Amino acid sequence: MPTINYAAKEIQFKIVYCGAALCGKTTNLVYIHSRIAPAHRGDLVSLATAADRTLFFDFLPLSAVILQGFKTKFQLYTVPGQVIYNATRQLVLRNVDGVVFVADSQWDKMEENVESFRNLEQNLQKQSLSLDAVPYVLQLNKRDLQDVAPTNYLQYLLNNRKRRVQSFESIATTGVNVFSTLDAVTQVLLHKFNRERGQLLAVPGGGGR
Amino acid sequence: MPFLNWFRKKSTSTEAEPKASSADKSSPEPTTVIETASGNSEQASVPDTPSTEQQLTETPVIPLSAAAPPEPKTSSTAEPASTPHLSVPLGAFYEKLPPHLLASIRPDLKRLIQIAPEDIVIEENAEEATVPLSILSLSCPDIFVRPVAASDEIPITFSLSGPVAASAAESSQQPEAQPLKTAAPPEPGSLVVPADTRPEEGSKMGEPHPIKEQLTESGSPTRPDEIESVERQPAPTVRATTASGKINLRDVTVPVDELIRLRESAAGAKPLASASSGTEFSGHTSSAEKEIRLRLQSVLSNLPPGLEQPSIQDLSGTETEIVLPLDLIQPQLAQGRVVVSAATFCKALPDDLKPHFEAIEPSTEIPIPLREIFLGLPHEAIKLREDQEMVHPQETIQTPFRAHAEEDAKRFGLEQVKVNSERLQAIFLTDETLDLPKTITKVGELPGLRSCLLNTTDGLKLAGGLDSPDQEQAVSVLAPELFKEARSKLAEMQFGALETITLHCGRDQLSTFLQGKLCLTVLHDNRPFKPGIREKVQAVMNELVL
Ligand SMILES: Nc1nc2c(ncn2[C@@H]2O[C@H](COP(=O)(O)OP(=O)(O)O)[C@@H](O)[C@H]2O)c(=O)[nH]1
Ligand SMILES: [Mg+2]
């Protein structure tokens, strides 16, 4: 659920990058960070653990007013992929507005992808959220590598629910489809927000455009 | 368990079996047939091709009722017989139909409906047949609440064995089933096996098969040269693109006796979960049936460290293949991991190799590499559920990330494709706003197609995808070259503009469209274009501008 600050006319959305350890979540954020002008982003904060990292950064968007006169901020997080950090994952997922599930396309990562996806579902359930209700998109990452599974198998593993979500084949290291993924999840999230809560913005501030 | 009288073979599934050892999927496919569709639908010149008129008379006929069969052809030329119709009991597939399309009154499941053989693909050994839903709706419109639209199209795969099959076999004695008998070419043999002469399950593996007795040329085991001879038949190799699409050699136009013989040899050769001891790797050809062939070497190289005993390491370099039931593997695919117990694994080994694995505890899990499985996995095995709803926002909201996405697309060469959403909406009869990825997804979902890839003629992938990255890479190189070559030759021959090239490669067929710097490739689902689909894809191409 986004945070709305009526006084500052600011609205804040939380987007979380999920996926197995080393699938490329951090690489996504590093790339996004590198491409956004410093004036429009905060620092990329990495809370490093021994083998994996949790990242967090604030992002002030270029077009500050996009929703009925409210400045819209996006907080992008990654969750630690390793199984042992589930408590952290749950914390990061709290009040999530949108999810990018990053899949590692390498053949030997298929099981980890599936497990990570299930873990995401379970963690959302713990907050009484269903994946069906959360805006999310799928990113099939590392498509530049040789030993990768066909995308239709990844779709079968990760996108075979009643609701089929958008998916992007990406190369996070070079940035291919990194912003398309972020753009897509943002769109789904804003659509949901407009549908369900858009009227909230209009009430206290009366600030429709 | 009896076979149905309309049991026909998908010849390609066995064709590679007797081939020389090779792990390479691209290794000698006996024929790769190139079809071209030029702007005026003229047929490209290919040697050994029957006259265009001849081919045009053989377009599939889908009867709306159990009409009288066409006269059997008795011609002794190599041309295929005119379309016989296959009788299928409703019960064979009724439960597989999307419930929301079914009329409320349940029909008599024993009722036979007629399907043109061109429209049905039978997986030999697997005892399964696949028919597009639209074909079924044309064959028995009364059981549907409404006509099946393009967007409803799905392949319906059903079993040819079991109780329904038995009832069908009984029904085959009825007059409605007669078309099969009369329409089959009288010369070499018949597709029809009377129910009472059909073998029980147990006998199909090794014992002589009654079908053989119906063959004029006896059912000798298939040899590679026989397959060659089937595929070298000049008549069926190249078809003109007609309004009703192309006819797939592998499914339809191979002489019936050859089909039966191929099926025979395959059925006798490979009991489930048995080893084909010492056989050379033949390219996972049994995958289209209910079993999957794996190179032992590939499984061994993937064993967990604890299992890498010296007795097993000795086997490095083995060319043995093992066969496992697809039923054992398929349910595990959704987990992203496939294992079999050591006991099952050992059973699948040839006797001479079993001692190497004796030390392994029978319940130990042996991982089977997915990569290996996918070399021969039928694509239906990972079909997405049929009731899926795509979630694409209808309108585009300007996000702060869009500009970056567009900039990146430009940088990576993905940008310049302009799509005319309104015109594309008209083509696909949808209100949904269509961008490039959605459009390419929709092309891949057209009836009879299973995937679609758009790339530039420089090989840069723009949207969609094929079955594997290797395929995509190969196609992105091959297709522009083929077009270049073919176009220059066709220009000399004063044909119309070349729009499409279709390649028949074993059980796969792919068609490529090339326009300007854009190259669009579709993989077909079992057989080439259904009526109007090629034109639809071409129309989409016309709306994409680089
Ligand atoms: N080849 C390739 N490597 C990638 C890609 N994305 C990430 N990586 C690499 O995968 C490793 C793990 O990435 P990281 O972003 O730290 O994964 P995380 O655990 O999900 O945060 C790093 O070495 C990355 O450089 C990609 O698209 N292609
Ligand atoms: Mg990380």
Coordinates of C-alpha atoms in Angstrom, one line a residue, chain A residues 18-25 27-28 100-117 138-151 153-155 157-158 168-172, chain B residues 336 370:
Chain A
C18 CA 12.5 -10.9 -5.8
G19 CA 14.2 -14.0 -7.0
A20 CA 16.7 -16.6 -6.2
A21 CA 20.2 -15.7 -5.0
L22 CA 22.4 -14.4 -7.7
C23 CA 19.7 -14.2 -10.3
G24 CA 20.5 -10.5 -11.0
K25 CA 18.3 -8.4 -8.7
T27 CA 22.4 -5.9 -11.0
N28 CA 19.0 -4.5 -12.0
V100 CA 9.5 -7.8 -10.1
F101 CA 10.3 -11.5 -10.0
V102 CA 13.7 -12.0 -11.6
A103 CA 14.3 -15.5 -12.9
D104 CA 17.7 -16.8 -13.6
S105 CA 17.5 -18.4 -17.1
Q106 CA 20.3 -20.8 -16.6
W107 CA 19.3 -24.4 -16.8
D108 CA 20.6 -25.3 -13.4
K109 CA 18.7 -22.6 -11.7
M110 CA 15.2 -23.8 -12.6
E111 CA 14.5 -25.4 -9.2
E112 CA 15.8 -22.4 -7.3
N113 CA 13.5 -20.2 -9.4
V114 CA 10.5 -22.3 -8.6
E115 CA 11.4 -22.3 -4.9
S116 CA 12.0 -18.6 -4.8
F117 CA 8.7 -18.0 -6.5
L138 CA 8.4 -11.4 -14.6
Q139 CA 11.9 -10.8 -15.8
L140 CA 13.8 -13.6 -17.5
N141 CA 17.3 -12.6 -16.9
K142 CA 20.7 -13.6 -18.2
R143 CA 19.5 -14.2 -21.7
D144 CA 23.0 -13.5 -22.9
L145 CA 24.3 -16.7 -21.5
Q146 CA 24.6 -19.9 -23.5
D147 CA 23.2 -22.5 -21.2
V148 CA 19.8 -21.1 -20.7
A149 CA 16.3 -22.7 -20.7
P150 CA 13.9 -21.8 -23.4
T151 CA 11.5 -19.0 -22.4
Y153 CA 9.8 -23.4 -20.0
L154 CA 10.3 -20.4 -17.7
Q155 CA 6.8 -19.3 -18.5
L157 CA 7.4 -22.7 -14.4
L158 CA 6.6 -19.1 -13.3
F168 CA 10.7 -9.5 -20.2
E169 CA 13.8 -11.2 -21.4
S170 CA 16.7 -9.2 -19.9
I171 CA 20.4 -8.9 -19.6
A172 CA 20.7 -7.0 -16.4
Chain B
G336 CA 12.2 -27.3 -12.2
L370 CA 16.5 -30.8 -17.8

